[in-house]
mmCIF file with all atom_site columns, C-alpha atoms in Angstrom:
data_model
loop_
_atom_site.group_PDB
_atom_site.id
_atom_site.type_symbol
_atom_site.label_atom_id
_atom_site.label_alt_id
_atom_site.label_comp_id
_atom_site.label_asym_id
_atom_site.label_entity_id
_atom_site.label_seq_id
_atom_site.pdbx_PDB_ins_code
_atom_site.Cartn_x
_atom_site.Cartn_y
_atom_site.Cartn_z
_atom_site.occupancy
_atom_site.B_iso_or_equiv
_atom_site.pdbx_formal_charge
_atom_site.auth_seq_id
_atom_site.auth_comp_id
_atom_site.auth_asym_id
_atom_site.auth_atom_id
_atom_site.pdbx_PDB_model_num
ATOM 1   C CA . MET A 1 1   ? 6.783   -15.016 -9.645  1.00 37.00 ? 1   MET A CA 1
ATOM 2   C CA . ASP A 1 2   ? 9.804   -17.328 -9.582  1.00 36.00 ? 2   ASP A CA 1
ATOM 3   C CA . ARG A 1 3   ? 8.923   -18.313 -6.038  1.00 37.00 ? 3   ARG A CA 1
ATOM 4   C CA . VAL A 1 4   ? 5.527   -19.574 -7.130  1.00 37.00 ? 4   VAL A CA 1
ATOM 5   C CA . SER A 1 5   ? 6.763   -21.412 -10.193 1.00 36.00 ? 5   SER A CA 1
ATOM 6   C CA . GLY A 1 6   ? 9.479   -23.011 -8.070  1.00 38.00 ? 6   GLY A CA 1
ATOM 7   C CA . SER A 1 7   ? 6.833   -24.128 -5.621  1.00 38.00 ? 7   SER A CA 1
ATOM 8   C CA . GLU A 1 8   ? 4.681   -25.542 -8.378  1.00 36.00 ? 8   GLU A CA 1
ATOM 9   C CA . SER A 1 9   ? 7.499   -27.698 -9.715  1.00 32.00 ? 9   SER A CA 1
ATOM 10  C CA . MET A 1 10  ? 8.205   -28.915 -6.187  1.00 35.00 ? 10  MET A CA 1
ATOM 11  C CA . ILE A 1 11  ? 4.516   -29.699 -5.715  1.00 36.00 ? 11  ILE A CA 1
ATOM 12  C CA . ALA A 1 12  ? 4.353   -31.662 -8.949  1.00 36.00 ? 12  ALA A CA 1
ATOM 13  C CA . THR A 1 13  ? 7.182   -33.889 -7.755  1.00 37.00 ? 13  THR A CA 1
ATOM 14  C CA . ASP A 1 14  ? 5.657   -34.358 -4.332  1.00 40.00 ? 14  ASP A CA 1
ATOM 15  C CA . CYS A 1 15  ? 2.143   -34.931 -5.653  1.00 42.00 ? 15  CYS A CA 1
ATOM 16  C CA . THR A 1 16  ? 3.194   -37.700 -7.999  1.00 45.00 ? 16  THR A CA 1
ATOM 17  C CA . ALA A 1 17  ? 5.013   -39.429 -5.150  1.00 46.00 ? 17  ALA A CA 1
ATOM 18  C CA . ARG A 1 18  ? 2.108   -39.245 -2.689  1.00 61.00 ? 18  ARG A CA 1
ATOM 19  C CA . PRO A 1 19  ? -1.018  -37.748 -4.246  1.00 65.00 ? 19  PRO A CA 1
ATOM 20  C CA . HIS A 1 20  ? -3.401  -39.365 -1.778  1.00 71.00 ? 20  HIS A CA 1
ATOM 21  C CA . VAL A 1 21  ? -1.680  -37.684 1.198   1.00 69.00 ? 21  VAL A CA 1
ATOM 22  C CA . VAL A 1 22  ? -1.732  -34.249 -0.408  1.00 71.00 ? 22  VAL A CA 1
ATOM 23  C CA . ASP A 1 23  ? -5.339  -34.699 -1.509  1.00 75.00 ? 23  ASP A CA 1
ATOM 24  C CA . ALA A 1 24  ? -6.446  -35.806 1.980   1.00 79.00 ? 24  ALA A CA 1
ATOM 25  C CA . ILE A 1 25  ? -4.732  -32.876 3.715   1.00 80.00 ? 25  ILE A CA 1
ATOM 26  C CA . PHE A 1 26  ? -6.155  -30.416 1.215   1.00 81.00 ? 26  PHE A CA 1
ATOM 27  C CA . ARG A 1 27  ? -9.717  -31.761 1.399   1.00 85.00 ? 27  ARG A CA 1
ATOM 28  C CA . GLU A 1 28  ? -9.763  -32.021 5.168   1.00 88.00 ? 28  GLU A CA 1
ATOM 29  C CA . HIS A 1 29  ? -8.058  -28.774 6.145   1.00 88.00 ? 29  HIS A CA 1
ATOM 30  C CA . TYR A 1 30  ? -8.140  -26.179 3.338   1.00 88.00 ? 30  TYR A CA 1
ATOM 31  C CA . GLY A 1 31  ? -11.658 -24.940 4.138   1.00 90.00 ? 31  GLY A CA 1
ATOM 32  C CA . TRP A 1 32  ? -10.805 -24.597 7.813   1.00 92.00 ? 32  TRP A CA 1
ATOM 33  C CA . LEU A 1 33  ? -7.582  -22.750 6.993   1.00 91.00 ? 33  LEU A CA 1
ATOM 34  C CA . ASN A 1 34  ? -9.363  -20.382 4.621   1.00 90.00 ? 34  ASN A CA 1
ATOM 35  C CA . ARG A 1 35  ? -12.015 -19.557 7.267   1.00 91.00 ? 35  ARG A CA 1
ATOM 36  C CA . TRP A 1 36  ? -9.307  -19.094 9.930   1.00 91.00 ? 36  TRP A CA 1
ATOM 37  C CA . LEU A 1 37  ? -7.446  -16.673 7.659   1.00 92.00 ? 37  LEU A CA 1
ATOM 38  C CA . SER A 1 38  ? -10.630 -14.812 6.644   1.00 90.00 ? 38  SER A CA 1
ATOM 39  C CA . ARG A 1 39  ? -11.004 -13.714 10.255  1.00 91.00 ? 39  ARG A CA 1
ATOM 40  C CA . ARG A 1 40  ? -7.431  -12.372 10.242  1.00 88.00 ? 40  ARG A CA 1
ATOM 41  C CA . THR A 1 41  ? -7.184  -10.634 6.879   1.00 87.00 ? 41  THR A CA 1
ATOM 42  C CA . PRO A 1 42  ? -8.957  -7.565  5.495   1.00 85.00 ? 42  PRO A CA 1
ATOM 43  C CA . ALA A 1 43  ? -10.072 -9.258  2.255   1.00 82.00 ? 43  ALA A CA 1
ATOM 44  C CA . ASP A 1 44  ? -11.277 -12.747 1.343   1.00 78.00 ? 44  ASP A CA 1
ATOM 45  C CA . CYS A 1 45  ? -9.037  -12.839 -1.736  1.00 84.00 ? 45  CYS A CA 1
ATOM 46  C CA . LEU A 1 46  ? -6.008  -12.217 0.499   1.00 87.00 ? 46  LEU A CA 1
ATOM 47  C CA . ALA A 1 47  ? -7.123  -15.045 2.789   1.00 89.00 ? 47  ALA A CA 1
ATOM 48  C CA . GLU A 1 48  ? -7.371  -17.348 -0.216  1.00 90.00 ? 48  GLU A CA 1
ATOM 49  C CA . ASP A 1 49  ? -3.906  -16.350 -1.435  1.00 91.00 ? 49  ASP A CA 1
ATOM 50  C CA . VAL A 1 50  ? -2.358  -16.937 1.990   1.00 92.00 ? 50  VAL A CA 1
ATOM 51  C CA . ALA A 1 51  ? -4.202  -20.261 2.338   1.00 90.00 ? 51  ALA A CA 1
ATOM 52  C CA . ALA A 1 52  ? -2.924  -21.431 -1.039  1.00 89.00 ? 52  ALA A CA 1
ATOM 53  C CA . GLU A 1 53  ? 0.653   -20.355 -0.249  1.00 90.00 ? 53  GLU A CA 1
ATOM 54  C CA . THR A 1 54  ? 0.386   -22.054 3.150   1.00 90.00 ? 54  THR A CA 1
ATOM 55  C CA . MET A 1 55  ? -0.660  -25.331 1.517   1.00 87.00 ? 55  MET A CA 1
ATOM 56  C CA . LEU A 1 56  ? 2.199   -25.104 -0.991  1.00 86.00 ? 56  LEU A CA 1
ATOM 57  C CA . ARG A 1 57  ? 4.756   -24.482 1.733   1.00 86.00 ? 57  ARG A CA 1
ATOM 58  C CA . MET A 1 58  ? 3.324   -27.212 3.916   1.00 83.00 ? 58  MET A CA 1
ATOM 59  C CA . ILE A 1 59  ? 3.607   -29.747 1.132   1.00 78.00 ? 59  ILE A CA 1
ATOM 60  C CA . ARG A 1 60  ? 7.151   -28.614 0.376   1.00 81.00 ? 60  ARG A CA 1
ATOM 61  C CA . VAL A 1 61  ? 8.211   -28.750 4.030   1.00 77.00 ? 61  VAL A CA 1
ATOM 62  C CA . SER A 1 62  ? 6.643   -32.150 4.641   1.00 72.00 ? 62  SER A CA 1
ATOM 63  C CA . ALA A 1 63  ? 8.103   -33.813 1.550   1.00 68.00 ? 63  ALA A CA 1
ATOM 64  C CA . GLY A 1 64  ? 8.011   -37.525 2.291   1.00 59.00 ? 64  GLY A CA 1
ATOM 65  C CA . GLU A 1 65  ? 7.134   -37.169 5.971   1.00 68.00 ? 65  GLU A CA 1
ATOM 66  C CA . ALA A 1 66  ? 3.842   -37.743 7.733   1.00 70.00 ? 66  ALA A CA 1
ATOM 67  C CA . ILE A 1 67  ? 2.308   -34.689 9.341   1.00 75.00 ? 67  ILE A CA 1
ATOM 68  C CA . ARG A 1 68  ? 1.004   -35.441 12.827  1.00 81.00 ? 68  ARG A CA 1
ATOM 69  C CA . GLU A 1 69  ? -0.661  -32.070 13.446  1.00 85.00 ? 69  GLU A CA 1
ATOM 70  C CA . PRO A 1 70  ? -1.535  -30.547 10.072  1.00 85.00 ? 70  PRO A CA 1
ATOM 71  C CA . ARG A 1 71  ? -3.599  -27.682 11.516  1.00 89.00 ? 71  ARG A CA 1
ATOM 72  C CA . ALA A 1 72  ? -0.845  -26.663 13.908  1.00 90.00 ? 72  ALA A CA 1
ATOM 73  C CA . MET A 1 73  ? 1.628   -26.679 11.038  1.00 88.00 ? 73  MET A CA 1
ATOM 74  C CA . MET A 1 74  ? -0.750  -24.709 8.810   1.00 90.00 ? 74  MET A CA 1
ATOM 75  C CA . THR A 1 75  ? -1.362  -22.162 11.553  1.00 91.00 ? 75  THR A CA 1
ATOM 76  C CA . THR A 1 76  ? 2.367   -21.638 12.092  1.00 92.00 ? 76  THR A CA 1
ATOM 77  C CA . ILE A 1 77  ? 3.075   -21.234 8.378   1.00 91.00 ? 77  ILE A CA 1
ATOM 78  C CA . ALA A 1 78  ? 0.065   -18.951 7.851   1.00 92.00 ? 78  ALA A CA 1
ATOM 79  C CA . ARG A 1 79  ? 1.005   -16.745 10.819  1.00 92.00 ? 79  ARG A CA 1
ATOM 80  C CA . ARG A 1 80  ? 4.506   -16.309 9.420   1.00 89.00 ? 80  ARG A CA 1
ATOM 81  C CA . LEU A 1 81  ? 3.085   -15.420 6.015   1.00 90.00 ? 81  LEU A CA 1
ATOM 82  C CA . LEU A 1 82  ? 0.763   -12.855 7.622   1.00 90.00 ? 82  LEU A CA 1
ATOM 83  C CA . ILE A 1 83  ? 3.697   -11.299 9.489   1.00 84.00 ? 83  ILE A CA 1
ATOM 84  C CA . ASP A 1 84  ? 5.623   -11.070 6.211   1.00 83.00 ? 84  ASP A CA 1
ATOM 85  C CA . LEU A 1 85  ? 2.607   -9.493  4.488   1.00 86.00 ? 85  LEU A CA 1
ATOM 86  C CA . ARG A 1 86  ? 2.210   -6.895  7.234   1.00 84.00 ? 86  ARG A CA 1
ATOM 87  C CA . ALA A 1 87  ? 5.893   -6.018  7.090   1.00 80.00 ? 87  ALA A CA 1
ATOM 88  C CA . ARG A 1 88  ? 5.682   -5.709  3.319   1.00 82.00 ? 88  ARG A CA 1
ATOM 89  C CA . SER A 1 89  ? 2.591   -3.538  3.636   1.00 84.00 ? 89  SER A CA 1
ATOM 90  C CA . ASP A 1 90  ? 4.390   -1.266  6.123   1.00 82.00 ? 90  ASP A CA 1
ATOM 91  C CA . VAL A 1 91  ? 7.327   -0.800  3.747   1.00 81.00 ? 91  VAL A CA 1
ATOM 92  C CA . GLU A 1 92  ? 4.995   -0.199  0.792   1.00 83.00 ? 92  GLU A CA 1
ATOM 93  C CA . SER A 1 93  ? 2.876   2.392   2.607   1.00 84.00 ? 93  SER A CA 1
ATOM 94  C CA . SER A 1 94  ? 5.936   4.170   3.959   1.00 82.00 ? 94  SER A CA 1
ATOM 95  C CA . TYR A 1 95  ? 7.389   4.343   0.455   1.00 82.00 ? 95  TYR A CA 1
ATOM 96  C CA . ALA A 1 96  ? 4.059   5.503   -1.011  1.00 84.00 ? 96  ALA A CA 1
ATOM 97  C CA . SER A 1 97  ? 3.818   8.344   1.506   1.00 84.00 ? 97  SER A CA 1
ATOM 98  C CA . THR A 1 98  ? 7.383   9.403   0.692   1.00 83.00 ? 98  THR A CA 1
ATOM 99  C CA . ILE A 1 99  ? 6.627   9.403   -3.047  1.00 85.00 ? 99  ILE A CA 1
ATOM 100 C CA . ALA A 1 100 ? 3.411   11.376  -2.473  1.00 85.00 ? 100 ALA A CA 1
ATOM 101 C CA . ASN A 1 101 ? 5.474   14.237  -1.024  1.00 85.00 ? 101 ASN A CA 1
ATOM 102 C CA . LEU A 1 102 ? 7.764   14.503  -4.054  1.00 85.00 ? 102 LEU A CA 1
ATOM 103 C CA . PRO A 1 103 ? 7.254   17.140  -6.718  1.00 88.00 ? 103 PRO A CA 1
ATOM 104 C CA . ALA A 1 104 ? 5.782   15.687  -9.917  1.00 84.00 ? 104 ALA A CA 1
ATOM 105 C CA . SER A 1 105 ? 9.045   16.288  -11.780 1.00 86.00 ? 105 SER A CA 1
ATOM 106 C CA . LEU A 1 106 ? 10.922  13.964  -9.395  1.00 88.00 ? 106 LEU A CA 1
ATOM 107 C CA . GLU A 1 107 ? 8.285   11.252  -9.228  1.00 87.00 ? 107 GLU A CA 1
ATOM 108 C CA . PRO A 1 108 ? 9.704   7.903   -10.430 1.00 89.00 ? 108 PRO A CA 1
ATOM 109 C CA . SER A 1 109 ? 8.059   5.883   -13.188 1.00 89.00 ? 109 SER A CA 1
ATOM 110 C CA . ALA A 1 110 ? 5.872   2.906   -12.291 1.00 87.00 ? 110 ALA A CA 1
ATOM 111 C CA . GLU A 1 111 ? 8.714   0.540   -13.227 1.00 92.00 ? 111 GLU A CA 1
ATOM 112 C CA . ASP A 1 112 ? 11.228  2.441   -11.086 1.00 90.00 ? 112 ASP A CA 1
ATOM 113 C CA . ARG A 1 113 ? 8.754   2.474   -8.196  1.00 87.00 ? 113 ARG A CA 1
ATOM 114 C CA . LEU A 1 114 ? 8.474   -1.301  -8.348  1.00 88.00 ? 114 LEU A CA 1
ATOM 115 C CA . LEU A 1 115 ? 12.252  -1.752  -8.491  1.00 91.00 ? 115 LEU A CA 1
ATOM 116 C CA . ILE A 1 116 ? 12.777  0.632   -5.567  1.00 89.00 ? 116 ILE A CA 1
ATOM 117 C CA . GLN A 1 117 ? 10.040  -1.039  -3.554  1.00 86.00 ? 117 GLN A CA 1
ATOM 118 C CA . GLU A 1 118 ? 11.531  -4.498  -4.117  1.00 88.00 ? 118 GLU A CA 1
ATOM 119 C CA . ALA A 1 119 ? 14.973  -3.187  -3.128  1.00 88.00 ? 119 ALA A CA 1
ATOM 120 C CA . LEU A 1 120 ? 13.540  -1.654  0.056   1.00 86.00 ? 120 LEU A CA 1
ATOM 121 C CA . LEU A 1 121 ? 11.832  -4.931  0.936   1.00 86.00 ? 121 LEU A CA 1
ATOM 122 C CA . ARG A 1 122 ? 15.081  -6.792  0.369   1.00 88.00 ? 122 ARG A CA 1
ATOM 123 C CA . VAL A 1 123 ? 17.062  -4.380  2.574   1.00 89.00 ? 123 VAL A CA 1
ATOM 124 C CA . ASP A 1 124 ? 14.333  -4.591  5.215   1.00 88.00 ? 124 ASP A CA 1
ATOM 125 C CA . ALA A 1 125 ? 14.610  -8.397  5.229   1.00 88.00 ? 125 ALA A CA 1
ATOM 126 C CA . ILE A 1 126 ? 18.411  -8.211  5.454   1.00 91.00 ? 126 ILE A CA 1
ATOM 127 C CA . LEU A 1 127 ? 18.346  -5.756  8.347   1.00 91.00 ? 127 LEU A CA 1
ATOM 128 C CA . LYS A 1 128 ? 15.830  -7.883  10.249  1.00 89.00 ? 128 LYS A CA 1
ATOM 129 C CA . THR A 1 129 ? 18.543  -10.533 10.547  1.00 92.00 ? 129 THR A CA 1
ATOM 130 C CA . LEU A 1 130 ? 20.679  -8.121  12.587  1.00 94.00 ? 130 LEU A CA 1
ATOM 131 C CA . PRO A 1 131 ? 20.394  -7.566  16.338  1.00 94.00 ? 131 PRO A CA 1
ATOM 132 C CA . ILE A 1 132 ? 18.198  -4.564  17.156  1.00 93.00 ? 132 ILE A CA 1
ATOM 133 C CA . LYS A 1 133 ? 21.084  -2.268  18.171  1.00 94.00 ? 133 LYS A CA 1
ATOM 134 C CA . ALA A 1 134 ? 23.046  -3.073  15.010  1.00 95.00 ? 134 ALA A CA 1
ATOM 135 C CA . ARG A 1 135 ? 19.968  -2.440  12.869  1.00 92.00 ? 135 ARG A CA 1
ATOM 136 C CA . SER A 1 136 ? 19.241  0.812   14.707  1.00 94.00 ? 136 SER A CA 1
ATOM 137 C CA . ALA A 1 137 ? 22.841  2.027   14.390  1.00 95.00 ? 137 ALA A CA 1
ATOM 138 C CA . PHE A 1 138 ? 22.893  1.232   10.691  1.00 94.00 ? 138 PHE A CA 1
ATOM 139 C CA . LEU A 1 139 ? 19.593  3.045   10.031  1.00 91.00 ? 139 LEU A CA 1
ATOM 140 C CA . LEU A 1 140 ? 20.502  6.035   12.206  1.00 93.00 ? 140 LEU A CA 1
ATOM 141 C CA . SER A 1 141 ? 23.714  6.358   10.236  1.00 94.00 ? 141 SER A CA 1
ATOM 142 C CA . GLN A 1 142 ? 22.475  5.693   6.714   1.00 91.00 ? 142 GLN A CA 1
ATOM 143 C CA . ILE A 1 143 ? 18.935  7.087   6.825   1.00 87.00 ? 143 ILE A CA 1
ATOM 144 C CA . ASP A 1 144 ? 19.056  9.781   9.495   1.00 87.00 ? 144 ASP A CA 1
ATOM 145 C CA . GLY A 1 145 ? 22.656  10.802  8.806   1.00 91.00 ? 145 GLY A CA 1
ATOM 146 C CA . LEU A 1 146 ? 23.678  10.847  12.464  1.00 94.00 ? 146 LEU A CA 1
ATOM 147 C CA . ARG A 1 147 ? 27.348  10.834  13.397  1.00 96.00 ? 147 ARG A CA 1
ATOM 148 C CA . HIS A 1 148 ? 28.833  7.905   15.275  1.00 97.00 ? 148 HIS A CA 1
ATOM 149 C CA . ALA A 1 149 ? 29.008  9.850   18.556  1.00 96.00 ? 149 ALA A CA 1
ATOM 150 C CA . GLU A 1 150 ? 25.319  10.796  18.281  1.00 95.00 ? 150 GLU A CA 1
ATOM 151 C CA . ILE A 1 151 ? 24.355  7.196   17.581  1.00 95.00 ? 151 ILE A CA 1
ATOM 152 C CA . ALA A 1 152 ? 26.449  6.018   20.533  1.00 95.00 ? 152 ALA A CA 1
ATOM 153 C CA . MET A 1 153 ? 24.615  8.421   22.844  1.00 95.00 ? 153 MET A CA 1
ATOM 154 C CA . THR A 1 154 ? 21.224  7.412   21.443  1.00 93.00 ? 154 THR A CA 1
ATOM 155 C CA . LEU A 1 155 ? 21.884  3.682   21.843  1.00 94.00 ? 155 LEU A CA 1
ATOM 156 C CA . GLY A 1 156 ? 23.902  3.934   25.057  1.00 95.00 ? 156 GLY A CA 1
ATOM 157 C CA . VAL A 1 157 ? 26.965  2.215   23.606  1.00 96.00 ? 157 VAL A CA 1
ATOM 158 C CA . SER A 1 158 ? 30.522  3.188   22.755  1.00 96.00 ? 158 SER A CA 1
ATOM 159 C CA . VAL A 1 159 ? 31.534  4.782   19.458  1.00 97.00 ? 159 VAL A CA 1
ATOM 160 C CA . SER A 1 160 ? 33.626  1.714   18.630  1.00 97.00 ? 160 SER A CA 1
ATOM 161 C CA . MET A 1 161 ? 30.539  -0.460  19.121  1.00 97.00 ? 161 MET A CA 1
ATOM 162 C CA . VAL A 1 162 ? 28.598  1.808   16.762  1.00 97.00 ? 162 VAL A CA 1
ATOM 163 C CA . ARG A 1 163 ? 31.314  1.283   14.137  1.00 97.00 ? 163 ARG A CA 1
ATOM 164 C CA . LYS A 1 164 ? 30.993  -2.493  14.588  1.00 97.00 ? 164 LYS A CA 1
ATOM 165 C CA . TYR A 1 165 ? 27.207  -2.312  14.311  1.00 96.00 ? 165 TYR A CA 1
ATOM 166 C CA . ILE A 1 166 ? 27.333  -0.241  11.128  1.00 96.00 ? 166 ILE A CA 1
ATOM 167 C CA . ALA A 1 167 ? 29.959  -2.568  9.665   1.00 96.00 ? 167 ALA A CA 1
ATOM 168 C CA . ALA A 1 168 ? 27.678  -5.528  10.464  1.00 96.00 ? 168 ALA A CA 1
ATOM 169 C CA . GLY A 1 169 ? 24.887  -3.817  8.517   1.00 95.00 ? 169 GLY A CA 1
ATOM 170 C CA . PHE A 1 170 ? 27.104  -3.267  5.502   1.00 95.00 ? 170 PHE A CA 1
ATOM 171 C CA . LYS A 1 171 ? 28.443  -6.840  5.700   1.00 95.00 ? 171 LYS A CA 1
ATOM 172 C CA . ALA A 1 172 ? 24.902  -8.245  5.778   1.00 94.00 ? 172 ALA A CA 1
ATOM 173 C CA . CYS A 1 173 ? 23.933  -6.178  2.725   1.00 92.00 ? 173 CYS A CA 1
ATOM 174 C CA . TYR A 1 174 ? 27.099  -7.158  0.884   1.00 93.00 ? 174 TYR A CA 1
ATOM 175 C CA . ARG A 1 175 ? 26.633  -10.857 1.701   1.00 93.00 ? 175 ARG A CA 1
ATOM 176 C CA . ASP A 1 176 ? 23.120  -10.698 0.311   1.00 90.00 ? 176 ASP A CA 1
ATOM 177 C CA . TYR A 1 177 ? 24.392  -8.934  -2.798  1.00 88.00 ? 177 TYR A CA 1
ATOM 178 C CA . LEU A 1 178 ? 26.990  -11.653 -3.394  1.00 90.00 ? 178 LEU A CA 1
ATOM 179 C CA . THR A 1 179 ? 24.492  -14.473 -2.978  1.00 89.00 ? 179 THR A CA 1
ATOM 180 C CA . HIS A 1 180 ? 21.870  -12.918 -5.278  1.00 81.00 ? 180 HIS A CA 1
ATOM 181 C CA . GLU A 1 181 ? 24.037  -11.477 -8.040  1.00 71.00 ? 181 GLU A CA 1
#
């Protein structure tokens, strides 16, 4: 929610500075963008949400600058948003299937589910910043419980490299913790 309200305040500033530019881009390209997204999303309401977020981000990114190729910029932003949505959906469905296998007595409350899901999405985003071998080593260690030697064999690297990879994963998580807390 904060992301959207932050965007809205940014938009208000930009719109007062150059309302005719924002209005022209919106009128000329929003319909096209919405149709383009409708062909790539399972629901029209999702296409509308992504189109609106794309317009907000485009206005924020272009603050004060002319946009030579608005459709190319919209397409790039929208594709990135769709990738993020798919990744989020993957994490959510994986979590939902894990929860479905729990006994009723261990099932978390709706509030706890949301908090856990947000934490998983945050960790997923952090780990995506790591090189693939570092991410794999970290997950094999922390999720699968493999020993360093087993991870080294799996990844085809030395045990000392596995230690470095796992340390990189912890450092990335800790850095994120420090910047958000």
